[in-house]
Short mmCIF file of C-alpha atoms (C1' of nucleotides) in Angstrom, two decimals:
data_model
loop_
_atom_site.label_atom_id
_atom_site.label_comp_id
_atom_site.label_asym_id
_atom_site.label_seq_id
_atom_site.Cartn_x
_atom_site.Cartn_y
_atom_site.Cartn_z
CA UNK A 1 0.77 -0.03 -0.22
CA UNK A 2 2.82 2.36 1.19
CA UNK A 3 4.87 1.16 -1.60
CA UNK A 4 2.21 1.94 -4.05
CA UNK A 5 1.72 4.81 -3.26
CA UNK A 6 5.52 6.28 -3.38
CA UNK A 7 5.72 5.00 -6.87
CA UNK A 8 2.13 6.94 -7.95
CA UNK A 9 4.10 9.27 -5.88
CA UNK A 10 7.41 8.79 -8.30
CA UNK A 11 5.47 9.33 -11.37
CA UNK A 12 3.87 12.03 -10.64
CA UNK A 13 7.20 13.55 -9.85
CA UNK A 14 8.32 12.53 -13.53
CA UNK A 15 5.64 13.58 -15.36
CA UNK A 16 5.78 17.25 -13.66
CA UNK A 17 9.33 17.37 -14.05
CA UNK A 18 10.81 16.17 -11.40
CA UNK A 19 13.06 13.80 -10.29
CA UNK A 20 12.69 11.52 -6.96
CA UNK A 21 15.59 12.36 -5.11
CA UNK A 22 16.41 11.17 -1.83
CA UNK A 23 15.91 13.45 -0.34
CA UNK A 24 12.78 14.09 -1.78
CA UNK A 25 12.08 9.99 -0.72
CA UNK A 26 12.52 10.73 2.16
CA UNK A 27 10.34 13.74 2.23
CA UNK A 28 7.67 12.28 0.70
CA UNK A 29 7.82 8.82 3.39
CA UNK A 30 7.84 11.02 6.81
CA UNK A 31 4.65 12.56 4.69
CA UNK A 32 3.01 9.01 4.36
CA UNK A 33 4.02 7.46 8.02
CA UNK A 34 2.32 11.09 9.76
CA UNK A 35 -0.81 11.38 6.85
CA UNK A 36 -2.64 11.02 10.19
CA UNK A 37 -1.00 13.99 11.60
CA UNK A 38 -0.43 17.95 10.34
CA UNK A 39 2.92 18.39 10.35
CA UNK A 40 4.50 22.63 10.07
CA UNK A 41 7.86 22.15 7.68
CA UNK A 42 10.19 22.45 11.07
CA UNK A 43 8.40 19.18 12.33
CA UNK A 44 8.48 17.75 8.66
CA UNK A 45 11.85 18.61 8.71
CA UNK A 46 13.36 17.22 11.67
CA UNK A 47 12.13 14.03 11.00
CA UNK A 48 13.69 13.58 7.89
CA UNK A 49 16.31 14.70 9.72
CA UNK A 50 15.98 11.02 10.94
CA UNK A 51 16.08 9.14 7.94
CA UNK A 52 18.28 11.21 6.06
CA UNK A 53 20.94 13.64 8.00
CA UNK A 54 22.06 16.08 5.99
CA UNK A 55 19.01 17.36 4.61
CA UNK A 56 18.78 21.26 4.69
CA UNK A 57 16.28 22.43 5.70
CA UNK A 58 16.00 24.81 2.90
CA UNK A 59 15.79 21.34 0.73
CA UNK A 60 12.37 20.20 2.82
CA UNK A 61 11.03 23.89 2.12
CA UNK A 62 11.23 23.39 -1.38
CA UNK A 63 10.21 19.73 -1.82
CA UNK A 64 7.08 20.95 0.08
CA UNK A 65 6.01 23.34 -2.76
CA UNK A 66 7.03 21.15 -5.17
CA UNK A 67 4.56 18.79 -3.69
CA UNK A 68 1.76 21.24 -3.28
CA UNK A 69 1.90 23.03 -6.96
CA UNK A 70 1.90 19.32 -7.51
CA UNK A 71 -1.21 18.84 -5.80
CA UNK A 72 0.08 15.92 -3.99
CA UNK A 73 -0.34 17.77 -0.69
CA UNK A 74 -2.04 20.59 1.12
CA UNK A 75 -1.32 23.29 2.20
CA UNK A 76 -2.56 24.80 5.06
CA UNK A 77 -3.16 27.07 8.47
CA UNK A 78 -5.11 26.62 10.99
CA UNK A 79 -5.74 29.66 13.63
CA UNK A 80 -1.54 30.43 14.47
CA UNK A 81 0.04 31.68 11.41
CA UNK A 82 1.98 28.65 10.42
CA UNK A 83 2.28 26.50 7.35
CA UNK A 84 0.84 23.02 7.71
CA UNK A 85 0.45 20.19 5.52
CA UNK A 86 -1.91 17.65 4.47
CA UNK A 87 -1.08 14.63 2.13
CA UNK A 88 -3.91 13.92 -0.78
CA UNK A 89 -5.96 11.41 0.02
CA UNK A 90 -5.28 8.95 -3.71
CA UNK A 91 -8.27 10.10 -5.61
CA UNK A 92 -9.81 12.49 -3.52
CA UNK A 93 -11.51 15.38 -5.69
CA UNK A 94 -11.57 17.31 -2.69
CA UNK A 95 -9.70 18.49 0.15
CA UNK A 96 -11.10 16.56 2.86
CA UNK A 97 -12.27 18.97 5.82
CA UNK A 98 -10.88 19.23 10.34
CA UNK A 99 -12.37 19.79 13.79
CA UNK A 100 -9.93 22.12 15.40
CA UNK A 101 -10.26 21.82 18.89
CA UNK A 102 -10.14 25.13 20.64
CA UNK A 103 -9.19 23.29 24.46
CA UNK A 104 -6.47 20.96 23.59
CA UNK A 105 -6.03 22.10 19.78
CA UNK A 106 -6.60 18.35 18.24
CA UNK A 107 -7.09 18.55 14.19
CA UNK A 108 -9.54 15.62 13.23
CA UNK A 109 -10.18 14.91 9.67
CA UNK A 110 -13.94 14.03 7.46
CA UNK A 111 -13.16 12.40 4.90
CA UNK A 112 -16.53 12.43 4.33
CA UNK A 113 -17.77 15.13 1.44
CA UNK A 114 -20.53 16.53 3.87
CA UNK A 115 -20.29 19.60 0.80
CA UNK A 116 -22.07 18.41 -2.34
CA UNK A 117 -25.58 19.94 -1.92
CA UNK A 118 -23.53 23.41 -0.37
CA UNK A 119 -21.48 23.95 -3.45
CA UNK A 120 -24.24 22.80 -5.43
CA UNK A 121 -26.04 26.54 -4.33
CA UNK A 122 -23.04 28.68 -4.43
CA UNK A 123 -22.51 27.12 -8.59
CA UNK A 124 -25.55 28.21 -9.10
CA UNK A 125 -26.93 31.37 -6.91
CA UNK A 126 -23.27 33.21 -6.76
CA UNK A 127 -22.62 31.24 -10.59
CA UNK A 128 -19.60 30.83 -9.03
CA UNK A 129 -17.18 27.66 -9.76
CA UNK A 130 -16.09 25.36 -8.08
CA UNK A 131 -12.21 23.50 -7.84
CA UNK A 132 -12.11 22.69 -4.39
CA UNK A 133 -13.19 24.15 -0.83
CA UNK A 134 -11.32 24.91 3.22
CA UNK A 135 -14.10 23.84 5.69
CA UNK A 136 -12.73 23.96 9.68
CA UNK A 137 -14.93 24.33 12.45
CA UNK A 138 -13.98 25.78 15.15
CA UNK A 139 -15.59 24.42 18.39
CA UNK A 140 -14.97 20.93 21.74
CA UNK A 141 -14.03 17.53 20.87
CA UNK A 142 -15.91 14.06 22.32
CA UNK A 143 -13.01 14.14 24.82
CA UNK A 144 -13.02 17.75 25.87
CA UNK A 145 -16.48 18.09 26.53
CA UNK A 146 -16.36 16.39 30.24
CA UNK B 1 -25.97 53.46 11.15
CA UNK B 2 -22.04 53.96 10.55
CA UNK B 3 -22.91 55.70 14.12
CA UNK B 4 -24.45 53.26 15.85
CA UNK B 5 -22.10 50.49 15.33
CA UNK B 6 -19.08 52.72 16.04
CA UNK B 7 -21.29 53.40 19.23
CA UNK B 8 -22.03 49.84 20.20
CA UNK B 9 -18.40 48.78 19.16
CA UNK B 10 -16.89 51.14 21.52
CA UNK B 11 -19.18 49.44 24.45
CA UNK B 12 -18.07 46.81 24.10
CA UNK B 13 -14.20 47.86 24.97
CA UNK B 14 -15.22 49.41 27.75
CA UNK B 15 -17.61 46.20 29.23
CA UNK B 16 -14.07 43.90 27.65
CA UNK B 17 -12.19 46.60 30.34
CA UNK B 18 -10.10 48.22 27.42
CA UNK B 19 -11.17 52.24 26.50
CA UNK B 20 -11.29 53.27 22.95
CA UNK B 21 -8.58 56.08 22.43
CA UNK B 22 -8.51 58.25 18.78
CA UNK B 23 -6.12 55.71 17.32
CA UNK B 24 -8.35 52.46 17.90
CA UNK B 25 -11.05 54.74 16.77
CA UNK B 26 -9.62 56.03 13.54
CA UNK B 27 -8.63 51.85 13.17
CA UNK B 28 -12.42 51.11 13.59
CA UNK B 29 -14.00 53.22 11.02
CA UNK B 30 -11.32 52.74 7.76
CA UNK B 31 -12.33 48.52 9.16
CA UNK B 32 -16.22 50.02 9.11
CA UNK B 33 -15.43 52.15 6.09
CA UNK B 34 -13.89 48.84 4.36
CA UNK B 35 -16.13 45.98 5.79
CA UNK B 36 -16.14 44.41 2.79
CA UNK B 37 -12.82 43.82 1.73
CA UNK B 38 -10.48 41.94 3.69
CA UNK B 39 -7.75 44.20 4.37
CA UNK B 40 -3.97 42.72 6.04
CA UNK B 41 -2.57 44.57 8.89
CA UNK B 42 0.08 46.86 7.13
CA UNK B 43 -3.21 47.23 4.46
CA UNK B 44 -5.58 49.23 7.04
CA UNK B 45 -2.16 50.58 8.68
CA UNK B 46 -1.67 52.71 5.83
CA UNK B 47 -5.81 54.04 5.55
CA UNK B 48 -5.25 54.72 9.05
CA UNK B 49 -2.75 56.84 8.66
CA UNK B 50 -4.95 58.89 6.88
CA UNK B 51 -7.19 59.52 9.91
CA UNK B 52 -4.33 59.59 12.68
CA UNK B 53 -0.66 60.53 10.68
CA UNK B 54 1.09 59.67 13.61
CA UNK B 55 0.08 56.54 14.30
CA UNK B 56 2.37 53.68 14.84
CA UNK B 57 1.65 50.10 12.73
CA UNK B 58 2.67 48.26 16.34
CA UNK B 59 -0.42 50.14 17.94
CA UNK B 60 -2.72 48.43 14.72
CA UNK B 61 -1.71 45.39 15.75
CA UNK B 62 -2.62 45.87 19.30
CA UNK B 63 -5.54 47.39 18.61
CA UNK B 64 -5.93 44.18 16.07
CA UNK B 65 -5.33 41.77 18.30
CA UNK B 66 -7.68 43.25 20.84
CA UNK B 67 -10.74 43.22 18.49
CA UNK B 68 -10.06 40.02 16.95
CA UNK B 69 -10.25 39.00 21.39
CA UNK B 70 -13.39 40.53 21.96
CA UNK B 71 -14.86 38.90 18.36
CA UNK B 72 -15.34 42.40 17.15
CA UNK B 73 -13.23 41.13 14.44
CA UNK B 74 -12.44 37.35 12.69
CA UNK B 75 -8.75 36.86 11.42
CA UNK B 76 -8.38 34.59 8.38
CA UNK B 77 -5.33 34.25 5.68
CA UNK B 78 -5.77 32.73 2.42
CA UNK B 79 -3.75 30.73 0.60
CA UNK B 80 -0.79 33.48 1.04
CA UNK B 81 0.04 33.88 4.28
CA UNK B 82 -1.01 37.07 5.34
CA UNK B 83 -3.54 38.03 7.81
CA UNK B 84 -5.80 39.38 6.87
CA UNK B 85 -8.94 41.05 9.02
CA UNK B 86 -13.10 40.98 8.66
CA UNK B 87 -15.76 43.11 10.61
CA UNK B 88 -17.88 40.51 12.31
CA UNK B 89 -21.83 41.24 11.09
CA UNK B 90 -23.72 42.58 13.96
CA UNK B 91 -25.14 39.80 16.13
CA UNK B 92 -23.51 37.15 13.94
CA UNK B 93 -23.29 34.13 15.09
CA UNK B 94 -21.38 32.59 12.45
CA UNK B 95 -18.30 33.56 10.55
CA UNK B 96 -19.16 33.97 7.12
CA UNK B 97 -18.27 32.33 4.24
CA UNK B 98 -15.68 33.70 1.06
CA UNK B 99 -15.47 32.22 -2.06
CA UNK B 100 -11.85 33.48 -3.41
CA UNK B 101 -11.34 33.59 -6.88
CA UNK B 102 -7.99 31.48 -8.33
CA UNK B 103 -7.97 34.03 -11.32
CA UNK B 104 -8.67 37.32 -10.36
CA UNK B 105 -7.87 36.54 -6.21
CA UNK B 106 -10.54 38.83 -5.86
CA UNK B 107 -12.98 37.55 -2.18
CA UNK B 108 -16.69 37.61 -2.49
CA UNK B 109 -18.70 37.33 1.25
CA UNK B 110 -21.91 34.48 1.48
CA UNK B 111 -23.63 35.78 4.78
CA UNK B 112 -26.63 32.25 4.58
CA UNK B 113 -25.46 30.45 6.69
CA UNK B 114 -25.05 27.04 4.35
CA UNK B 115 -24.06 25.06 6.93
CA UNK B 116 -26.84 24.69 9.17
CA UNK B 117 -27.25 20.66 8.03
CA UNK B 118 -24.11 20.43 8.27
CA UNK B 119 -23.17 21.34 11.53
CA UNK B 120 -26.06 19.42 12.96
CA UNK B 121 -24.49 15.93 11.11
CA UNK B 122 -20.79 16.62 13.08
CA UNK B 123 -22.29 17.41 16.01
CA UNK B 124 -23.58 13.77 15.66
CA UNK B 125 -21.49 11.61 13.93
CA UNK B 126 -18.25 13.09 15.73
CA UNK B 127 -19.98 14.04 18.51
CA UNK B 128 -18.21 17.43 18.08
CA UNK B 129 -19.28 21.07 19.66
CA UNK B 130 -19.20 23.35 16.88
CA UNK B 131 -19.27 26.78 17.77
CA UNK B 132 -17.53 27.94 14.52
CA UNK B 133 -16.48 27.60 10.89
CA UNK B 134 -14.49 28.33 8.36
CA UNK B 135 -15.27 27.72 5.13
CA UNK B 136 -13.70 29.47 1.45
CA UNK B 137 -14.55 27.97 -2.47
CA UNK B 138 -11.51 28.29 -4.72
CA UNK B 139 -12.08 28.48 -8.00
CA UNK B 140 -13.92 30.42 -11.19
CA UNK B 141 -15.33 34.08 -9.79
CA UNK B 142 -18.54 34.80 -12.78
CA UNK B 143 -16.18 37.45 -13.94
CA UNK B 144 -13.42 35.30 -14.90
CA UNK B 145 -15.42 33.08 -16.22
CA UNK B 146 -15.43 35.36 -20.02
"C1'" DA C 1 28.57 19.94 -20.93
"C1'" DT C 2 23.74 20.57 -18.58
"C1'" DG C 3 20.83 21.08 -16.39
"C1'" DG C 4 18.33 19.98 -12.03
"C1'" DT C 5 18.79 19.90 -6.87
"C1'" DT C 6 21.60 20.68 -2.75
"C1'" DG C 7 23.14 22.28 1.24
"C1'" DC C 8 24.23 26.86 4.06
"C1'" DA C 9 23.81 31.32 4.92
"C1'" DA C 10 21.93 36.25 4.01
"C1'" DA C 11 18.08 38.19 3.85
"C1'" DG C 12 13.40 38.46 3.24
"C1'" DC C 13 8.68 39.24 5.18
"C1'" DC C 14 5.15 40.05 8.39
"C1'" DT C 15 4.67 40.16 13.11
"C1'" DT C 16 5.26 40.20 18.68
"C1'" DT C 17 8.57 43.00 22.34
"C1'" DG C 18 10.69 45.82 25.19
"C1'" DC C 19 10.63 50.49 26.92
"C1'" DA C 20 10.68 55.13 27.38
"C1'" DG C 21 7.21 58.54 27.16
"C1'" DG C 22 2.88 60.71 27.27
"C1'" DC C 23 -2.06 60.82 28.39
"C1'" DA C 24 -6.42 59.83 31.73
"C1'" DG C 25 -9.16 59.49 35.12
"C1'" DC D 1 0.18 59.26 41.51
"C1'" DT D 2 -1.83 54.83 39.05
"C1'" DG D 3 -2.33 51.84 34.88
"C1'" DC D 4 -2.65 51.59 30.26
"C1'" DC D 5 -1.78 53.14 25.70
"C1'" DT D 6 1.46 55.07 22.56
"C1'" DG D 7 5.84 54.86 19.06
"C1'" DC D 8 9.93 53.47 18.06
"C1'" DA D 9 12.94 50.24 16.74
"C1'" DA D 10 14.40 46.60 17.62
"C1'" DA D 11 14.30 41.05 18.00
"C1'" DG D 12 11.43 37.13 16.41
"C1'" DG D 13 9.78 32.97 13.52
"C1'" DC D 14 8.65 31.33 9.21
"C1'" DT D 15 9.72 31.03 4.66
"C1'" DT D 16 12.29 32.33 0.78
"C1'" DT D 17 16.66 33.08 -2.33
"C1'" DG D 18 21.11 33.51 -3.53
"C1'" DC D 19 24.79 30.89 -4.74
"C1'" DA D 20 28.42 27.55 -5.48
"C1'" DA D 21 28.49 22.71 -5.38
"C1'" DC D 22 27.28 18.12 -6.86
"C1'" DC D 23 25.43 14.93 -9.58
"C1'" DA D 24 22.75 12.02 -12.83
"C1'" DT D 25 23.19 11.96 -17.51
#
DNA sequence: ATGGTTGCAAAGCCTTTGCAGGCAG
DNA sequence: CTGCCTGCAAAGGCTTTGCAACCAT
């Protein structure tokens, strides 16, 4: 599964005219292994350093920029100003949604596409051609409600 | 109308233990006069400087932070990493939505609360108590579709 | 050779903070 | 007098960029 995902990404890079260098592969592996988290560039850098100790922070930033451009990952920032990176599900047409707990800071993902009806409304009432969306709910998660 | 809005904000500041100083009033006025825009701190600063030429950028930042804390304005960032500030509609329980045009960069606001049903789903299926949300559609606006 | 890629350091941008002075109650 | 508020400059955090070296083709 992970093998397949990596190979698929390698192909996407080649199609975009990029090589999957060892540094880029290590970065992609970190993203795959932590796909449920929402890591910052710095966090990714520290994890990649374990696999590829000589990598520089700039390379990680450049790799993340390239992956974002290829729509392999999504760049998102929540309430703090820091960018976080999120692996796209294979074949996912739309970015998934998030639940941000204001109490503990946890970020939960929702895969369900809840916005089909809403998007139709927007397309019709505002004549806006929707290509993607960002939806985050702020609130209190189940754990913190006790 | 504007008078009323300013007075309402003055009251909210006092209730929060803050004074409406001339610098803060000038900043609030700029926010009211440009409530359809999504200004950055720097842009607000330049506009405030026209009314209150000696104001410092730091004061604008401190005022915006205070207004955000009092939920008089909302801080939001779109695809670039820059923070933008958006006046809350009086009595609005929820933050409004945005349509971001990837072609011309224009940001349109939607007041309609499109998420009532979706929020119910989230509350029920994920046992998450929703207090607010951020929803932005990315796409092509009506103008740019020609 | 050629052109993409890298690591390092420096620069850049946005935002926050320290501090001395100022103002209002 | 006291505490909040201000402007300035400096510092801070995150991200990007310039450059020489490197690598594979």
